[in-house]
Coordinates of C-alpha atoms and ligand atoms in Angstrom, one line a residue:
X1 CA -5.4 64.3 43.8
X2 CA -2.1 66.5 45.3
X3 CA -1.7 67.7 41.4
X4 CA -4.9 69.4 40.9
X5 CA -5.7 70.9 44.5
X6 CA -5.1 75.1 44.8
X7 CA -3.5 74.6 48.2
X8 CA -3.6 78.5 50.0
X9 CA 0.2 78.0 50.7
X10 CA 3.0 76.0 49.1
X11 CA 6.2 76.0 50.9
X12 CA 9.4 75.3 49.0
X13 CA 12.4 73.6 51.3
X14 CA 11.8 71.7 54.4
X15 CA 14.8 73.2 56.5
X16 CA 14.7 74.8 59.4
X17 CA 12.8 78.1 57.7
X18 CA 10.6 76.0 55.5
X19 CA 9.1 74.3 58.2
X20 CA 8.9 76.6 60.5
X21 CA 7.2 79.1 58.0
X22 CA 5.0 76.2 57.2
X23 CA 4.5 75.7 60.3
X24 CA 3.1 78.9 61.3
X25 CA 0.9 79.4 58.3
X26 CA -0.6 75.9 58.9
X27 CA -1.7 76.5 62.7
X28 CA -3.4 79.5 61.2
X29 CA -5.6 77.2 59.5
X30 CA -4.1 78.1 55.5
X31 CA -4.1 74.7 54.0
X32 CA -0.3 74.4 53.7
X33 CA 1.6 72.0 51.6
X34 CA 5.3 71.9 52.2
X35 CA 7.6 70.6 49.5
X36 CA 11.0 68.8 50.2
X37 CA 13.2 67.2 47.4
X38 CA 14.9 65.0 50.1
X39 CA 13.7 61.7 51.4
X40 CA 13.1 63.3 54.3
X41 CA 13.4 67.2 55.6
X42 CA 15.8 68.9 57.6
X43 CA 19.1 67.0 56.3
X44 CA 21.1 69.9 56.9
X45 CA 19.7 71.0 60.3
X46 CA 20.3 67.3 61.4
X47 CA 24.6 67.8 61.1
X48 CA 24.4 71.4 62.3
X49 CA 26.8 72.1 65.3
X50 CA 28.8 68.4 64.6
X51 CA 25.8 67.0 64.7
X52 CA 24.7 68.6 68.3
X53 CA 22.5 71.8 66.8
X54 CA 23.8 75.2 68.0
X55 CA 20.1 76.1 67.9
X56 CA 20.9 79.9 68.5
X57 CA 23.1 82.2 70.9
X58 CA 22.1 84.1 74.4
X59 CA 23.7 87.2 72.5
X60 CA 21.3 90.4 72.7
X61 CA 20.1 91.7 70.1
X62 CA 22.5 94.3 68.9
X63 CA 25.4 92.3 69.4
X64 CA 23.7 89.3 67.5
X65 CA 22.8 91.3 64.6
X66 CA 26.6 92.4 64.9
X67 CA 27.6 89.0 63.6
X68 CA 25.5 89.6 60.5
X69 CA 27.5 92.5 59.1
X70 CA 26.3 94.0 56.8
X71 CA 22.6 92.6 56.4
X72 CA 22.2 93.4 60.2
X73 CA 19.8 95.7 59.6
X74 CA 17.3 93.2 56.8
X75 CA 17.2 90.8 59.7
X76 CA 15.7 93.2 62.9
X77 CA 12.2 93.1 62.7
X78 CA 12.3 89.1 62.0
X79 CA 14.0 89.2 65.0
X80 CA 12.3 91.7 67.0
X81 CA 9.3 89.0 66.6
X82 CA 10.5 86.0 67.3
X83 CA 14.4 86.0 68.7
X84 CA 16.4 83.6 70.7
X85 CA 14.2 83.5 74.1
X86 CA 11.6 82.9 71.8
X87 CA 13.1 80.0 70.0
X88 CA 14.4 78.6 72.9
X89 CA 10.7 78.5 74.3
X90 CA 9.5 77.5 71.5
X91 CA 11.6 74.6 71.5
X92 CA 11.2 73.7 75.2
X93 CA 7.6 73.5 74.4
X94 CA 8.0 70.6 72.2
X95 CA 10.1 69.3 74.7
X96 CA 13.5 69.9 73.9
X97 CA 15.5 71.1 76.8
X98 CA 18.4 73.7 75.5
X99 CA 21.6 74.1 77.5
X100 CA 23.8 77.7 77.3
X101 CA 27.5 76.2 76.3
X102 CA 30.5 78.6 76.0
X103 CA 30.4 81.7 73.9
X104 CA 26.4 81.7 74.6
X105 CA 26.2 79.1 72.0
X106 CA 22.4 76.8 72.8
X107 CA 22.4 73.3 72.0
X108 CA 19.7 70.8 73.0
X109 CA 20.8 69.1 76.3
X110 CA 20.2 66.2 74.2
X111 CA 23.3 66.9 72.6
X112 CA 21.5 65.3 69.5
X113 CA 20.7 67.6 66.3
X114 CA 18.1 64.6 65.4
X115 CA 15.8 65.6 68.1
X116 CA 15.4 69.5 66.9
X117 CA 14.8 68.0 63.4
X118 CA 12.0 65.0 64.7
X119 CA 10.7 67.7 67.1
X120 CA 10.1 70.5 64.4
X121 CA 8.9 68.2 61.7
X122 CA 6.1 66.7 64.3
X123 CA 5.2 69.6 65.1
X124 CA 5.0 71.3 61.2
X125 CA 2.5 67.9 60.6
X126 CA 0.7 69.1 64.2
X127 CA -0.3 72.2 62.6
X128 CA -2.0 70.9 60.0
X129 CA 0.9 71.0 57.3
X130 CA 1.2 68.5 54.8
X131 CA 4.7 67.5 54.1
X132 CA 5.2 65.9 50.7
X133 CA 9.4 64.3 50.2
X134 CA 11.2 63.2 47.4
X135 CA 9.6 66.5 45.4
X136 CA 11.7 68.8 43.8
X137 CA 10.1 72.4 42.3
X138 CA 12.3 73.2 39.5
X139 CA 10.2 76.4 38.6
X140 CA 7.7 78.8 39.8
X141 CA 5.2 81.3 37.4
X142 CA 2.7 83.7 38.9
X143 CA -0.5 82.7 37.3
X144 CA -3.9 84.5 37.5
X145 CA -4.5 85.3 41.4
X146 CA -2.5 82.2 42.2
X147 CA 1.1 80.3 41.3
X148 CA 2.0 77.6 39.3
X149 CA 4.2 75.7 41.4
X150 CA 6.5 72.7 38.7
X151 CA 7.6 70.5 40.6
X152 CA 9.0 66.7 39.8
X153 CA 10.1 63.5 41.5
X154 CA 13.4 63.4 42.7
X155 CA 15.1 60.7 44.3
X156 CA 13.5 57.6 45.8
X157 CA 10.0 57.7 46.2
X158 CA 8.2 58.0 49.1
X159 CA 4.7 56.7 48.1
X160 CA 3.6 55.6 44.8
X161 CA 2.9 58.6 43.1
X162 CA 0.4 58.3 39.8
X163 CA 2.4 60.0 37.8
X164 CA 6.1 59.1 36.0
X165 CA 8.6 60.3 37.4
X166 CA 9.7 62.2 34.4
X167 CA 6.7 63.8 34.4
X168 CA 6.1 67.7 35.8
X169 CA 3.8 67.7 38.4
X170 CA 1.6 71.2 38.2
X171 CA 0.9 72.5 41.6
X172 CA -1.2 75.6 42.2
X173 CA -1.0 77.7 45.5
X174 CA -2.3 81.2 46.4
X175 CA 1.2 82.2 48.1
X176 CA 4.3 80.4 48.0
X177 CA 7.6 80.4 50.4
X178 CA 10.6 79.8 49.2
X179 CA 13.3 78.3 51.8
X180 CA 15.6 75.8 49.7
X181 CA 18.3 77.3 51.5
X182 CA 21.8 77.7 50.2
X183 CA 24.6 75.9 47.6
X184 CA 26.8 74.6 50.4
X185 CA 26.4 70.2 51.4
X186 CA 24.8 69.4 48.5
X187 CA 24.3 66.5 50.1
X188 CA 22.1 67.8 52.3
X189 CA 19.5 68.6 49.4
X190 CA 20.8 72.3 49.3
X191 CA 21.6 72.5 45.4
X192 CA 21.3 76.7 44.9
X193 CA 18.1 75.2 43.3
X194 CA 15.8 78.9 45.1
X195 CA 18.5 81.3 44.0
X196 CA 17.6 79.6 40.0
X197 CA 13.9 79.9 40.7
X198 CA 14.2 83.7 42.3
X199 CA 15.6 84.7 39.2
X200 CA 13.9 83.0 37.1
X201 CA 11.2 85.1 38.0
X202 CA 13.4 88.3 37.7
X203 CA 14.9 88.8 41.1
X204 CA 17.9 90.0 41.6
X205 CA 20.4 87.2 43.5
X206 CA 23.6 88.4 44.3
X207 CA 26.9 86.3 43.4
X208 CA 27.2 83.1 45.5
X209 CA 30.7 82.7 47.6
X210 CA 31.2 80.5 50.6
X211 CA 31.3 81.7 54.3
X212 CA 32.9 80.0 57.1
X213 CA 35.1 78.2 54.7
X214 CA 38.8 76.7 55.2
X215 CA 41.5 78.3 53.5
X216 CA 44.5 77.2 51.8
X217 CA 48.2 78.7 52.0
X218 CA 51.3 78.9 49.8
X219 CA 54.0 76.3 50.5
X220 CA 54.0 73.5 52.4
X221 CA 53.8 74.7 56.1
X222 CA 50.7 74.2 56.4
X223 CA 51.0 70.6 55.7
X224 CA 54.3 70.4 57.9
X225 CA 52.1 71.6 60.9
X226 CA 49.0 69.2 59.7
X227 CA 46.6 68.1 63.0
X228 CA 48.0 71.2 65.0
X229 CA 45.5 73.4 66.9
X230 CA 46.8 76.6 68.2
X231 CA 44.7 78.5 71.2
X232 CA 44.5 81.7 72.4
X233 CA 46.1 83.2 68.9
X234 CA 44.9 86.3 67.5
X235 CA 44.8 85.8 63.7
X236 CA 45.0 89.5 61.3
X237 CA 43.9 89.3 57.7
X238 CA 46.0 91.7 55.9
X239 CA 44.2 92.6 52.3
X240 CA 47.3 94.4 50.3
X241 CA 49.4 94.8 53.7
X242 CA 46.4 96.3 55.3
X243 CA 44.8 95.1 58.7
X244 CA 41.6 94.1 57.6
X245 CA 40.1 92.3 60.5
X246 CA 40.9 90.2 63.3
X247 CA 40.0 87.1 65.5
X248 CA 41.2 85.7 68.7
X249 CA 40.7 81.9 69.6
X250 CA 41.4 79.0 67.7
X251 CA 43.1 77.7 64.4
X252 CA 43.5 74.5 63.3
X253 CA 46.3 73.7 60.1
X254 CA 45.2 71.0 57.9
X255 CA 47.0 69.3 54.6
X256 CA 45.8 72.2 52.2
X257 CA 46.3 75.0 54.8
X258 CA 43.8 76.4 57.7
X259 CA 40.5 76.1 59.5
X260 CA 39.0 76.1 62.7
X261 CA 36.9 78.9 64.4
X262 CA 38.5 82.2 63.9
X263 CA 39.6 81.2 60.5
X264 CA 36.4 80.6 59.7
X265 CA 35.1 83.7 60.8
X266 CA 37.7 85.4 58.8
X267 CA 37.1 83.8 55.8
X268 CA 34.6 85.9 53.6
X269 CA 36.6 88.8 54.1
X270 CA 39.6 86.5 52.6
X271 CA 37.8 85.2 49.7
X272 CA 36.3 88.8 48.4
X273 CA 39.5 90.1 48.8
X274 CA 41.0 86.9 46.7
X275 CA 38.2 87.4 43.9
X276 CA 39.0 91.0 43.4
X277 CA 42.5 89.9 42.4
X278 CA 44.0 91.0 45.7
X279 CA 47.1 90.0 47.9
X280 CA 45.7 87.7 51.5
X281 CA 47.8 86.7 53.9
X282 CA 46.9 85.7 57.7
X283 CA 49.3 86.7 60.3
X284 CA 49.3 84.6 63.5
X285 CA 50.0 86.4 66.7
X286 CA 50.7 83.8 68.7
X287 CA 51.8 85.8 72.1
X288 CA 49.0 88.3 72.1
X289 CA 48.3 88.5 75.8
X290 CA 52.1 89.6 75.6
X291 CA 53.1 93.4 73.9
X292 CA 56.5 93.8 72.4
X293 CA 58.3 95.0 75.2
X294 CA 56.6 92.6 77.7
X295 CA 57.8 89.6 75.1
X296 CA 61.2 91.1 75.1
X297 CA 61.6 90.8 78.4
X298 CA 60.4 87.6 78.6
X299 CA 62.7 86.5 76.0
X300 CA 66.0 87.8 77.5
X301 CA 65.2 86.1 80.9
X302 CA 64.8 82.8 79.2
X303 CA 68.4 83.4 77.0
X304 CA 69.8 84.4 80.2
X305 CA 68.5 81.7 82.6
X306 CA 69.2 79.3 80.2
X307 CA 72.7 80.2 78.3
X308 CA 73.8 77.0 77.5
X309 CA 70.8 75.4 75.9
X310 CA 70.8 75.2 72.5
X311 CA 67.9 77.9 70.6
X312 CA 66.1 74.6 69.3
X313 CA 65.5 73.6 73.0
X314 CA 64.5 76.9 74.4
X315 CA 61.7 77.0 71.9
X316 CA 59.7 74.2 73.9
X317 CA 59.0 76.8 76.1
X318 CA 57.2 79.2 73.9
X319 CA 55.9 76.7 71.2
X320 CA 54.2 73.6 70.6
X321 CA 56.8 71.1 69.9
X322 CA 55.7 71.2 65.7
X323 CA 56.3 74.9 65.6
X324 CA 59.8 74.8 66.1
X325 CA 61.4 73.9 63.1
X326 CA 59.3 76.6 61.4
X327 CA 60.2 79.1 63.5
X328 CA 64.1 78.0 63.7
X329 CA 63.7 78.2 59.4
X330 CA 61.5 81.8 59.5
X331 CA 63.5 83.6 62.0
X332 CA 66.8 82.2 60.1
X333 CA 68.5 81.5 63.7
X334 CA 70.4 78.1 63.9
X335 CA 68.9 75.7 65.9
X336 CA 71.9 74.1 67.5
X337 CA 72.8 78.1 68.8
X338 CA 73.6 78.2 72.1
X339 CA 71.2 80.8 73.6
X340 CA 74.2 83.1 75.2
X341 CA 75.1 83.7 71.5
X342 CA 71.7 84.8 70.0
X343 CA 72.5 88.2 69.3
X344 CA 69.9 91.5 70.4
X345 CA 68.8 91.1 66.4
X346 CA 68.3 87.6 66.7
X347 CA 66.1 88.6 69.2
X348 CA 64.2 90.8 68.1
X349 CA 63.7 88.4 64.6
X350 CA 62.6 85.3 67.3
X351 CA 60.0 87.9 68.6
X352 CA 58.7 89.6 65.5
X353 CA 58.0 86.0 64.2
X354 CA 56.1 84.9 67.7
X355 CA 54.2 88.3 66.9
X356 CA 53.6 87.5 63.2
X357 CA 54.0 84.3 61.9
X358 CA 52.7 84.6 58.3
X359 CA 50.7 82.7 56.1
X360 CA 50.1 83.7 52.2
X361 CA 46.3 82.7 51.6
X362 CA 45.7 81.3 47.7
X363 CA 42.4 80.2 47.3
X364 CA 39.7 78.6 49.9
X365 CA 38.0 75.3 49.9
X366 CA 34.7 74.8 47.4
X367 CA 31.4 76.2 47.6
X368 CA 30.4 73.0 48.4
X369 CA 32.5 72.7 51.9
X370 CA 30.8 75.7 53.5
X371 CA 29.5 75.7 56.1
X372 CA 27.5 78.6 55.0
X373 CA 26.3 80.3 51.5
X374 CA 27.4 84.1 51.0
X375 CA 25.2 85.3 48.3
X376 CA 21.3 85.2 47.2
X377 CA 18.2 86.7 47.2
X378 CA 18.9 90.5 46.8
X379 CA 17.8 91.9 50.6
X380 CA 16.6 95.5 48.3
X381 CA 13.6 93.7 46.7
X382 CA 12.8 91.7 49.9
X383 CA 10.0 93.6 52.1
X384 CA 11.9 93.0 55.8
X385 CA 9.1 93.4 58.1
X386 CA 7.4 91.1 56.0
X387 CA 10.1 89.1 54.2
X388 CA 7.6 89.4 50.9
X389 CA 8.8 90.0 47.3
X390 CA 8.5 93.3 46.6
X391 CA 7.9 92.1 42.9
X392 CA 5.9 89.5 43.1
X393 CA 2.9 89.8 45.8
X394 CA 2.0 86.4 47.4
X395 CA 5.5 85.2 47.1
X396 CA 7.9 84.9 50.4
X397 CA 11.7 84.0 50.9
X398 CA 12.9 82.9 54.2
X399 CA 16.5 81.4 55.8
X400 CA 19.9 81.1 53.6
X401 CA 18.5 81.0 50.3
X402 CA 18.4 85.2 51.0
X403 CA 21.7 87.1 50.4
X404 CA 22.1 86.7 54.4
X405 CA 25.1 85.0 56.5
X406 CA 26.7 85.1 59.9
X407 CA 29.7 83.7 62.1
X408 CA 29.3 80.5 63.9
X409 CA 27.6 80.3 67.2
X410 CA 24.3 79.5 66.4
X411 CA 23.0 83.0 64.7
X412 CA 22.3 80.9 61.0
X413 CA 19.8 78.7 62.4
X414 CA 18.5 81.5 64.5
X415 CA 18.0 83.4 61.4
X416 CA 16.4 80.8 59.3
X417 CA 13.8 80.5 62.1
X418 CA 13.2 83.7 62.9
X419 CA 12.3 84.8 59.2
X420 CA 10.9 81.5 58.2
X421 CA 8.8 82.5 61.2
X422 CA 7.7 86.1 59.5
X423 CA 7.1 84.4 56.5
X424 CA 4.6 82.4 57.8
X425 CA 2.8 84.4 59.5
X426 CA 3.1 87.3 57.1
X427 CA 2.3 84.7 54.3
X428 CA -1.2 84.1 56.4
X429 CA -1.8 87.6 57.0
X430 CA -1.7 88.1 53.1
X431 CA -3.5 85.1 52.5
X432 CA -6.4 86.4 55.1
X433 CA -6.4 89.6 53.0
X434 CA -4.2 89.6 49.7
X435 CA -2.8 93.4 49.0
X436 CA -0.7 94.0 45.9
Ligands
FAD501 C1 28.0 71.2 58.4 C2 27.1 72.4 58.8 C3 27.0 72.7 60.1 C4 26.2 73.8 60.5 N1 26.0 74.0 61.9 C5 25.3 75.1 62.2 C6 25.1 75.3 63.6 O1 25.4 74.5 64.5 N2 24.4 76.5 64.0 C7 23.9 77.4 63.0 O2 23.3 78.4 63.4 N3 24.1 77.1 61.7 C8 24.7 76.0 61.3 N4 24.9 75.7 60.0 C9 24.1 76.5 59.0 C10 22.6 76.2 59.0 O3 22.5 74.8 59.0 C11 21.9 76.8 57.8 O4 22.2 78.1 57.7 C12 20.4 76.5 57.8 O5 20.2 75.1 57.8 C13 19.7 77.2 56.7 O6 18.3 76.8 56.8 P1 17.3 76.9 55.6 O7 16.1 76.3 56.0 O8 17.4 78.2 55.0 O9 18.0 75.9 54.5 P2 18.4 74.4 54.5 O10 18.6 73.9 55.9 O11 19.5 74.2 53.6 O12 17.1 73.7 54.0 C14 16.7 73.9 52.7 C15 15.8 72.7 52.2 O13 15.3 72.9 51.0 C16 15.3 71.7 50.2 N5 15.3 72.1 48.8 C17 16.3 72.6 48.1 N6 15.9 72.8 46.8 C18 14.6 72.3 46.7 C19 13.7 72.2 45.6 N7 14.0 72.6 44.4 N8 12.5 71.6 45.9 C20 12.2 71.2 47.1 N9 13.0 71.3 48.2 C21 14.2 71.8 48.0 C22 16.6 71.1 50.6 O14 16.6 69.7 50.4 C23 16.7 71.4 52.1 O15 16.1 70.4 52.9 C24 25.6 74.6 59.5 C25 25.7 74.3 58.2 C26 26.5 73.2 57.8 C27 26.6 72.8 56.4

């Protein structure tokens, strides 16, 4: 009976790291039981990338560990093993062709997320892994030589099970890997339910805040401009009039305020600085590819060529039609002005704004929206070329449920394979000879 077997390996979380860690520890021959409280694993890797599965990025190495500021340095060696060639050969392997999109963002030519998720699951089961559903672990307790693993049915069931489904269901395992990911989708099976269990066993798990997260504004602009993407913009977050960063691409405004790619990438940054009580406000640039005396210029050949027209016409010229009765209020200059009348500072107001159209940031979207969870198992008590608890021997973290995050483009999944990998392996090298 499942209940009263001492499987060598119990792996908490089928996502991406579980399995693959799983996986790896499995093929080694270490009889491997991988837990997942879903109806079915991978939930969260199947609506990755809008539901395509940017797998990973062609980045190298030091420029991919650039988007993890500050962990960068945690996450080396898992790379150094097993990095993005790796993955995507890994992949290919199991027969799912990859194709480099824009930015170096890889996403199965498939287009289809579902495929990485049936592909990785068949092949976690063709490594001898045994993949048990509908199972939540609710706690974990280093026993003599080996762990007591509590687990309990959650959700439908996938098999009659001889037990109620109230009832605790003792597991024992040697070593134990714990990949239930992050707080974000819980939807997706992701419930913060490791970070409870890590410290439950005295880890340290640093405060959870979501990354790559919308933001919302003051006032109603936002709302105004609802459904509008601007390209090409170069977006500054000021933190108490300071520059504190900067992104150039794309912004979308929604009902409640912004999103989009470079808002996203922003968005920590924005929602520390909001928790420590301070003032956020994005300014748009949205001529950047134009300096202030280059956009001057340009500005005075349009008033001149076209003298007549009135300033609410010109705009078309500069901004998307939506724009222009924000910019006619912010810059204070009368629509209906014929342009032979704007004045030098009139001018130079029209072209300040173009340069910094501001936004006043108040609060972000909930945890629960992210696309990513700041926060989690403290990096200083995790071994990195190992990803094993430096408290507890036996016991290994891999993927989001450690205090790791990145920017879009495919460098969260990489890093939820890559050290699920290490914890696999490293998991079966303990296993072949424990060490305290
Ligand atoms: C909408 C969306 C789109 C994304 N797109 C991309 C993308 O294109 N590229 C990219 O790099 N990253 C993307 N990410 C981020 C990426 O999906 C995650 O970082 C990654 O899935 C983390 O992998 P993981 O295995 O650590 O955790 P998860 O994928 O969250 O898996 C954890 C698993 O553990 C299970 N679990 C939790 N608690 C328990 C428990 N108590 N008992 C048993 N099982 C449990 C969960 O049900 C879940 O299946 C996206 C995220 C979201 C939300």
């Amino acid at each position: 009976m499942m209940a009263e077997e001492v499987f060598d390996l119990i792996v908490i979380g089928g996502g991406p790291a579980g399995m693959m860690a799983a996986g790896q520890a499995a093929g080694r021959g270490f009889n491997t039981l991988l837990l997942e409280k879903m109806d079915r694993p991978g939930r969260k890797l199947r609506i990755s990338g809008k539901g395509r599965c940017n797998l990973t990025n062609i980045d190298d190495l030091d420029h991919f560990l650039g988007h993890f500021q500050p962990q960068a340095r945690f996450l080396r060696h898992a790379f150094h093993q097993f990095f993005s060639e790796d993955l995507i050969q890994f992949f290919g392997s199991l027969g799912v062709e990859t194709v480099v999109e824009r930015g170096g963002r890889v996403f199965p030519a498939s287009s289809d997320a579902q495929q990485v998720v049936d592909a990785l699951r068949a092949w976690t089961g063709r490594q001898g892994a045994v993949i048990r559903c509908g199972i939540a672990v609710e706690k974990l307790m280093a026993a003599e030589a080996s762990w007591l693993v509590q687990a309990r049915v959650a959700g439908r069931r996938q098999r009659p099970l001889p037990i109620a489904d109230e009832d605790p269901i003792p597991l024992h395992a040697r070593a134990v890997v714990l990949a239930t990911g992050g707080s974000s989708y819980p939807g997706t099976g992701s419930t913060g339910d490791g970070y409870r269990i890590a410290a439950g066993l005295g880890h340290q798990v640093t405060v959870q805040r979501p990354a790559l997260i919308p933001l919302d504004t003051a006032g109603d602009v936002a709302a105004r401009l609802e459904g509008l993407s601007l390209r090409n913009v170069e977006l500054n977050l000021l933190v108490d009039g300071h520059r504190q960063a900067h992104a150039f691409g794309e912004m979308l405004f929604t009902h409640f305020g912004v999103s989009g790619p470079i808002v996203l990438t922003l968005s920590l940054q924005a929602v520390d600085a909001l928790r420590g009580g301070r003032e956020v406000v994005l300014s748009i640039d949205l001529k950047p590819a134009l300096d202030h005396g280059t956009l001057d210029a340009r500005l005075l050949r349009e008033l001149d060529a076209h003298g007549k027209r009135q300033f609410g016409t010109l705009l078309a010229s500069l901004l998307p039609r939506s724009l222009i009765p924000v910019c006619v209020e912010q810059s204070g200059i009368p629509a209906d002005k014929p342009a032979h009348q704007i004045t030098a500072e009139e001018r130079k107001r029209l072209r300040l704004w173009l340069k910094d159209f501001r936004l006043i940031v108040t609060g972000h979207r909930p945890l629960a929206q992210a696309i990513v969870t700041a926060g989690g198992v403290a990096l200083g008590e995790v071994d990195p070329r190992t990803m094993q608890s430096r408290l507890h021997p036996g016991l290994f973290f891999a993927g989001e449920v450690l205090d790791v995050n990145a920017d879009t483009g495919g460098y969260n999944l990489q890093a939820a394979f890559s050290t699920g990998r290490l914890a696999g392996s490293s998991a079966a090298r303990w296993l072949s000879a424990p060490a305290t």
